[in-house]
Short mmCIF file of C-alpha atoms in Angstrom, two decimals:
data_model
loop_
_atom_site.label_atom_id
_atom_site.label_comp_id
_atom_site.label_asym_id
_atom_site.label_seq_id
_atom_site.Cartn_x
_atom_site.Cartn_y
_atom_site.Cartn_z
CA UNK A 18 12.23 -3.43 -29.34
CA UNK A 19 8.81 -3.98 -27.37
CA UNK A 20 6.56 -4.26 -30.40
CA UNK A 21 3.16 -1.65 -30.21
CA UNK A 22 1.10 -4.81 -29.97
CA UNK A 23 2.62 -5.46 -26.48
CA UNK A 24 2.90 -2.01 -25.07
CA UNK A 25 0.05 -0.02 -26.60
CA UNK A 26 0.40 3.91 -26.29
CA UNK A 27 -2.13 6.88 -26.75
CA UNK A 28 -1.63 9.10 -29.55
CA UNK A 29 -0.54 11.75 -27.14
CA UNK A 30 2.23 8.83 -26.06
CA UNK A 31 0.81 8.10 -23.03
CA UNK A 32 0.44 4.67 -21.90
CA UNK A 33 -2.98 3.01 -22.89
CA UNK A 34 -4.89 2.49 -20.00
CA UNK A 35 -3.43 4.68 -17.55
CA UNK A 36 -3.06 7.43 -19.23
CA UNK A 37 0.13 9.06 -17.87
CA UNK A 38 3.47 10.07 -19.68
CA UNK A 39 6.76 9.34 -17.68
CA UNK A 40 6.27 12.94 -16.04
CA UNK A 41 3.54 12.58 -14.66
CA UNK A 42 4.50 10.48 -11.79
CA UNK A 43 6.13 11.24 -8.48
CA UNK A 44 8.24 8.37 -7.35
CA UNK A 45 6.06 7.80 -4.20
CA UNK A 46 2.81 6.29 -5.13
CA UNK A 47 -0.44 5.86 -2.97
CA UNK A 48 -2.87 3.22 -4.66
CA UNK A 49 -6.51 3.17 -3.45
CA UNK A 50 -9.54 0.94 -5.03
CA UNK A 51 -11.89 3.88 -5.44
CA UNK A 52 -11.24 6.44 -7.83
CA UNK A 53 -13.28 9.11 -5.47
CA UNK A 54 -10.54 8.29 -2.87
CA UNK A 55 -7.80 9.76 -5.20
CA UNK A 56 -9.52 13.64 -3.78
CA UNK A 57 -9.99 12.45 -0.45
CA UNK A 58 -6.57 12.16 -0.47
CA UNK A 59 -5.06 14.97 -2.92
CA UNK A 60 -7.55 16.85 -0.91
CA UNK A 61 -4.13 17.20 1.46
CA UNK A 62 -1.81 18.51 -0.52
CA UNK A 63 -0.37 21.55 -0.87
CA UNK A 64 -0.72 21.83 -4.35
CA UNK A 65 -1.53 19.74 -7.18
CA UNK A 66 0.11 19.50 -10.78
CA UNK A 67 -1.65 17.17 -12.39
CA UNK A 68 -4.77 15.14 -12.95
CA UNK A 69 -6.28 12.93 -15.66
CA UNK A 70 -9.01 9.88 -15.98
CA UNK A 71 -9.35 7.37 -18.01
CA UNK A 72 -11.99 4.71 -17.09
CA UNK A 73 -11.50 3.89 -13.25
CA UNK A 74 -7.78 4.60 -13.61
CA UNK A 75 -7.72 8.66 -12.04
CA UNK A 76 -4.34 9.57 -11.17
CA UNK A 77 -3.55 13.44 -9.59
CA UNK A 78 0.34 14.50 -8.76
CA UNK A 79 1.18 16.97 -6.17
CA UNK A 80 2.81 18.16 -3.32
CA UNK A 81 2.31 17.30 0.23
CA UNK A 82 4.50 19.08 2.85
CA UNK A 83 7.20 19.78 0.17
CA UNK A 84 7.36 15.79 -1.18
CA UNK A 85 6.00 15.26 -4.63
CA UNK A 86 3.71 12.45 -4.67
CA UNK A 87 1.00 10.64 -6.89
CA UNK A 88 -2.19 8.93 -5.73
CA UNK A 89 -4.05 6.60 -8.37
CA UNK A 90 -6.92 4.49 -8.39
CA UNK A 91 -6.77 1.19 -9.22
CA UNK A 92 -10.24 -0.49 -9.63
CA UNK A 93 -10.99 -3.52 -7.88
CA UNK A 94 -9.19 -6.91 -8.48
CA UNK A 95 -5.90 -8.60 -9.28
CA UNK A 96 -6.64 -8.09 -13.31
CA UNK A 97 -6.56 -4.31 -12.68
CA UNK A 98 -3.62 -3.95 -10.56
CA UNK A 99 -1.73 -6.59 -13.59
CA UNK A 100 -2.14 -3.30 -15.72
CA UNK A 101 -1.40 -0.31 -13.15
CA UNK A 102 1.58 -2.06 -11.63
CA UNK A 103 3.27 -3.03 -15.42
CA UNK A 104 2.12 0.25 -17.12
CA UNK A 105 3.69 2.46 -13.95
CA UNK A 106 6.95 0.48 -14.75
CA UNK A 107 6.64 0.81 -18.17
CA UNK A 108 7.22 4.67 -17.54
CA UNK A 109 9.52 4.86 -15.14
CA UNK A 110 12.19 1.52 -16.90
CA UNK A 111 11.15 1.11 -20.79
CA UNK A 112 12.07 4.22 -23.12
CA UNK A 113 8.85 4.51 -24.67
CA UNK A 114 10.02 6.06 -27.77
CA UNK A 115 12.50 3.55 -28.67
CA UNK A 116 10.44 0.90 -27.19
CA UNK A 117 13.14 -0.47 -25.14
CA UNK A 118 14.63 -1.32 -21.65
CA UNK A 119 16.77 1.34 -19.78
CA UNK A 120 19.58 0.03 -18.93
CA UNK A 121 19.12 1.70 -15.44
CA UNK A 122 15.92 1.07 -13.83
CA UNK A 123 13.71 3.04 -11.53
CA UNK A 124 12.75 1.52 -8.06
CA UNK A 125 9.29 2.58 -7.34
CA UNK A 126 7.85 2.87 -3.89
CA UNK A 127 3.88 1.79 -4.00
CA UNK A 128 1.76 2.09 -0.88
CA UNK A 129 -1.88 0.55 -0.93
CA UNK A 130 -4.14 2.39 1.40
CA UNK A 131 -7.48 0.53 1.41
CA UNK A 132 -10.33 -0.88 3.68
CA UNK A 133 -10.85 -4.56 4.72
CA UNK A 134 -12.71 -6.90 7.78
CA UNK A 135 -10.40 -8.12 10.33
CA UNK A 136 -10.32 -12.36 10.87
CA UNK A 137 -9.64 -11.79 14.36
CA UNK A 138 -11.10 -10.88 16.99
CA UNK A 139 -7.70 -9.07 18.93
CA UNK A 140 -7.95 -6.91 15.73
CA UNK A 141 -10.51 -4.15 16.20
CA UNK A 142 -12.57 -2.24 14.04
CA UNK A 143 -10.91 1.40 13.71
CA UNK A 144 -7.31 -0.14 13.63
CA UNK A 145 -4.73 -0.38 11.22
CA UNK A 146 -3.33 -3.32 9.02
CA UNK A 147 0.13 -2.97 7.54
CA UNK A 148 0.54 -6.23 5.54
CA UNK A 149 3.43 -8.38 5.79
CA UNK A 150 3.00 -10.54 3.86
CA UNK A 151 -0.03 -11.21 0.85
CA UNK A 152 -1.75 -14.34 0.05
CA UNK A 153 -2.76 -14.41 -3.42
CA UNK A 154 -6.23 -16.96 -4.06
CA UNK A 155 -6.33 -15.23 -7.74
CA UNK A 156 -4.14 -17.20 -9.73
CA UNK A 157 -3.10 -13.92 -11.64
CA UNK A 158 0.43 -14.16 -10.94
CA UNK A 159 1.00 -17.61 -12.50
CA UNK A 160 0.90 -15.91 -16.02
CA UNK A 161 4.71 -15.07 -15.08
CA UNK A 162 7.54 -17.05 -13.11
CA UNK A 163 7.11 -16.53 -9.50
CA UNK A 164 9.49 -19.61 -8.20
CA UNK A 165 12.34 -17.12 -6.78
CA UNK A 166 10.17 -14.58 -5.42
CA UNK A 167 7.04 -16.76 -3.23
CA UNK A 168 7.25 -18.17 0.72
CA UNK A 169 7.07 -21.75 -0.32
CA UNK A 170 7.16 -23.19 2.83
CA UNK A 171 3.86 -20.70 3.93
CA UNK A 172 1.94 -21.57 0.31
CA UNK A 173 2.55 -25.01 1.71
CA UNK A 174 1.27 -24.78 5.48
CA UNK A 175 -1.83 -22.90 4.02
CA UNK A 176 -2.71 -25.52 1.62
CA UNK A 177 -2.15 -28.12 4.08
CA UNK A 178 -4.19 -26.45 6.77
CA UNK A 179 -7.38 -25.11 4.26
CA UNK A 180 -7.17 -27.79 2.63
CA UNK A 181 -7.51 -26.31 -0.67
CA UNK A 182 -8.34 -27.46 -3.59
CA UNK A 183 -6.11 -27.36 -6.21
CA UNK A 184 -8.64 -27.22 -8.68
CA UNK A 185 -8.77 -23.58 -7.89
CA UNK A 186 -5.08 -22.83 -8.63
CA UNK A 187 -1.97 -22.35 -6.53
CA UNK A 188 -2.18 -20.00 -3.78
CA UNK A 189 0.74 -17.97 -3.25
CA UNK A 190 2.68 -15.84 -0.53
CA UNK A 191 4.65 -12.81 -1.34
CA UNK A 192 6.32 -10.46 1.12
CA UNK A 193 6.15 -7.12 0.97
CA UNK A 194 8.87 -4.54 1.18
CA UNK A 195 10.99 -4.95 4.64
CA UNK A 196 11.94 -1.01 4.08
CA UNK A 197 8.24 0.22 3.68
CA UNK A 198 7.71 -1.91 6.52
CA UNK A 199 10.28 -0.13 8.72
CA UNK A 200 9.07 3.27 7.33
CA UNK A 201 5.67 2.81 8.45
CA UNK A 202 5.88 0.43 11.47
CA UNK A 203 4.57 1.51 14.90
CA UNK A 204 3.03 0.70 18.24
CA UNK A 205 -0.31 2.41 16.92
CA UNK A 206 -0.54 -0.57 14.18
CA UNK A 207 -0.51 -4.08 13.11
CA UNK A 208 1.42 -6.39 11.53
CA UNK A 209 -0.54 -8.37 9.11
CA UNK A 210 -1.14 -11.22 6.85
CA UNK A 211 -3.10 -10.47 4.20
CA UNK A 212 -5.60 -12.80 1.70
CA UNK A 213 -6.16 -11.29 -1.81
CA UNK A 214 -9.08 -12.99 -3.36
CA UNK A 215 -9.94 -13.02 -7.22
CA UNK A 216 -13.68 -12.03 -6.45
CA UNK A 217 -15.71 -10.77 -3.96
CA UNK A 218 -18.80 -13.07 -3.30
CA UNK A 219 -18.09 -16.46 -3.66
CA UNK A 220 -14.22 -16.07 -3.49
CA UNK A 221 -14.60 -14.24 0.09
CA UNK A 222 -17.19 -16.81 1.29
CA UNK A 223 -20.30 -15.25 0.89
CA UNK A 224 -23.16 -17.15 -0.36
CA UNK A 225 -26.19 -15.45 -2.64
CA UNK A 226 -28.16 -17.83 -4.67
CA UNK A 227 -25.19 -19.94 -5.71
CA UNK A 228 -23.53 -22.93 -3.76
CA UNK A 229 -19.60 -22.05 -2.98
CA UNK A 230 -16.95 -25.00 -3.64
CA UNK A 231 -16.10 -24.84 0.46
CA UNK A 232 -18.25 -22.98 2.83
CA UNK A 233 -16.01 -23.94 6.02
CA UNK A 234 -12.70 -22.04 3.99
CA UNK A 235 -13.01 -18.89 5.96
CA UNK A 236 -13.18 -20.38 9.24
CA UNK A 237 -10.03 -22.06 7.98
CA UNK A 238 -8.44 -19.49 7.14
CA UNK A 239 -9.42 -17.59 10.47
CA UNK A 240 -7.48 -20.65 11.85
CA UNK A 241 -4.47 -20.83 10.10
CA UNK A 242 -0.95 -20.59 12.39
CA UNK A 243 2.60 -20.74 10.31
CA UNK A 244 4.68 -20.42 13.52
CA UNK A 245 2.61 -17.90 14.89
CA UNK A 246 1.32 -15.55 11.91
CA UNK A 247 -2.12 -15.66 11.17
CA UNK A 248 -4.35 -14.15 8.42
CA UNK A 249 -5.47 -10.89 9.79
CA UNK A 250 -7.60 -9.38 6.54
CA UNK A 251 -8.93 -10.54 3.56
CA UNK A 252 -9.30 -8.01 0.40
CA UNK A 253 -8.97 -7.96 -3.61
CA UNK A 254 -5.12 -6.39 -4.33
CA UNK A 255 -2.46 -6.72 -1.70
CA UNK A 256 -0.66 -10.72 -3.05
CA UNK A 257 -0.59 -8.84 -6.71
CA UNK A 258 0.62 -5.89 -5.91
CA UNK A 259 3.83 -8.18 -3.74
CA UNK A 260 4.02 -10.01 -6.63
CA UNK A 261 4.29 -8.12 -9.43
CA UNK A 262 6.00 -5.28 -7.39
CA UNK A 263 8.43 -7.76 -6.19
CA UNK A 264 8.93 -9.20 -9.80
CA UNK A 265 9.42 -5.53 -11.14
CA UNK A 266 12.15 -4.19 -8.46
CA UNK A 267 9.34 -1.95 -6.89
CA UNK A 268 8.99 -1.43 -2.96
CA UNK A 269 5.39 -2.11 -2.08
CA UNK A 270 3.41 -2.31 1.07
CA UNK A 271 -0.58 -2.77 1.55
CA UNK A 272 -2.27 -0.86 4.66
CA UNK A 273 -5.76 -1.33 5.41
CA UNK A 274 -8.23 0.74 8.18
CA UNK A 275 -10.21 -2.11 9.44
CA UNK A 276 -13.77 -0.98 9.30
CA UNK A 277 -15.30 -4.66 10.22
CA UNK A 278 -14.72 -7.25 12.75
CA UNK A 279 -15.62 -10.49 11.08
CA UNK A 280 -14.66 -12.43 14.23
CA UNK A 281 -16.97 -10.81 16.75
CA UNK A 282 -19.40 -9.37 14.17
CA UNK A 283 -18.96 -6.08 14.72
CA UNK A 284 -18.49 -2.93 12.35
CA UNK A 285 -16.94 1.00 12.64
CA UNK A 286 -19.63 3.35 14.34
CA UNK A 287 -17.51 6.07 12.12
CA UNK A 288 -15.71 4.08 9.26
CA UNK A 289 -14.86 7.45 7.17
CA UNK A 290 -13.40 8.71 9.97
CA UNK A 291 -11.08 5.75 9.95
CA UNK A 292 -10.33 5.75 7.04
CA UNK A 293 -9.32 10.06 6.95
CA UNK A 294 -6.96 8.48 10.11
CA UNK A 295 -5.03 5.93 8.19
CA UNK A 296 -4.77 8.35 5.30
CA UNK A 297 -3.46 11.25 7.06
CA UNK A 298 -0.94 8.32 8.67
CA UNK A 299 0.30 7.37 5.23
CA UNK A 300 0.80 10.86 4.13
CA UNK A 301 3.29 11.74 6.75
CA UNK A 302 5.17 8.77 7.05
CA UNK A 303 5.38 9.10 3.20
CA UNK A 304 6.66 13.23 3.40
CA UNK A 305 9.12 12.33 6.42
#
């Protein structure tokens, strides 16, 4: 029995933070940063069943071209998505009454559509990312055991080739789900690698009033090559989503609209309207 200390309901018998029962979730599940993204979205659908908020977390469940489907914020950061991603499983693979494992568990498919800044330049603003693999900088995932699940031999190259310091923790690569990846692949997107970092100023490079540990990391990482994959965004969820989805049995996959061009400097002359494309692309793959 998982004692209430450890999984902490609502007294409606929800789950704490999230605030959803077990029916209130579709089995497809679109994950976005900004909680006013969940109705840009929803704003799709056919109909909707369902809707609560509880601090960032907003969730609404509906229907869109006859599939059922849920879209819920996250918030921003690897500490955020180490509560959506175990509280979703929590519904869906620990009897919450009895406060114990199901014997059978519940394989959930989790689809991240966000925005990032391409590292290179043969990536253009407007396009889409679908994330291969994710390259966690956030240390998050260390709280549980990762050894079967990571891309040694990648963590490895990308250490060697930053030369990171170790001082900052491990970084490490998860891939994401191979039968997302087939669902959603096409000629109209790319195939990415994708940094998660554990903060968005000095993490990602950028330099206020305080002095970072190494200001020539993002041109390293714009130069990494592990037999010809390269880093092709840099964000805040994708590596913890792989890795706890991964650790969890759930089939996750990360696509960004590339709104910025970090390479050749430039940015979207319409980045809202790139962002309604990759979210009306996500949709359909999602009902096909």
């Amino acid at each position: 029995m998982i004692a209430p200390s450890e999984l902490i309901l609502n007294p409606d018998g929800s789950v704490y933070h999230i605030n959803l029962k077990p029916e209130n979730i579709a089995h497809d599940i679109i994950f976005v940063g900004d909680q006013n993204r969940v109705e840009k979205i929803t704003k799709h659908f056919d109909s909707i069943e369902f809707t609560t908020q509880k601090r960032e977390f907003k969730t609404q469940t509906g229907i869109y071209k006859g599939k059922r489907l849920t879209v819920m914020s996250t918030g921003i950061g690897p500490d955020n998505i180490d509560i959506v991603m175990n509280e979703l499983d929590a519904l869906v693979n620990i009897d919450l009454k009895t406060r114990t494992v199901k014997e059978e568990l519940t394989s959930l498919n989790i689809v991240r559509v966000g925005t990032s800044g391409s590292l290179q330049a043969d990536i253009p603003c407007d396009s889409i990312v679908m994330s291969l693999y994710g390259l966690g900088l956030d240390n998050m995932i260390h709280s549980y055991v990762i050894d079967e699940i990571k891309e040694t031999e990648m963590e490895e190259a990308f250490i060697t080739q930053t030369n990171w310091d170790l001082r900052k923790g491990r970084p490490y690569v998860i891939k994401g789900s191979e039968s997302l990846a087939k669902k959603f692949e096409s000629d109209q997107i790319f195939q990415g690698f994708t940094g998660t970092a554990g903060g968005f100023y000095g993490p990602q490079g950028r330099v206020l009033r305080l002095a970072i540990q190494d200001p020539e990391l993002n041109r390293k990482m714009d130069n990494f090559n592990f037999n010809g994959i390269k880093m092709t965004n840099l964000e805040m969820e994708t590596g913890a989503i792989y890795g706890l989805g991964k650790l969890l049995g759930h089939q996750c996959l990360s696509l960004n609209a590339i709104i910025a061009n970090r390479a050749d400097g430039t940015f979207s002359e319409d980045p809202y309207k790139a962002v309604e494309s990759l979210i009306e692309y996500a949709l359909n793959k999602l009902a096909e």
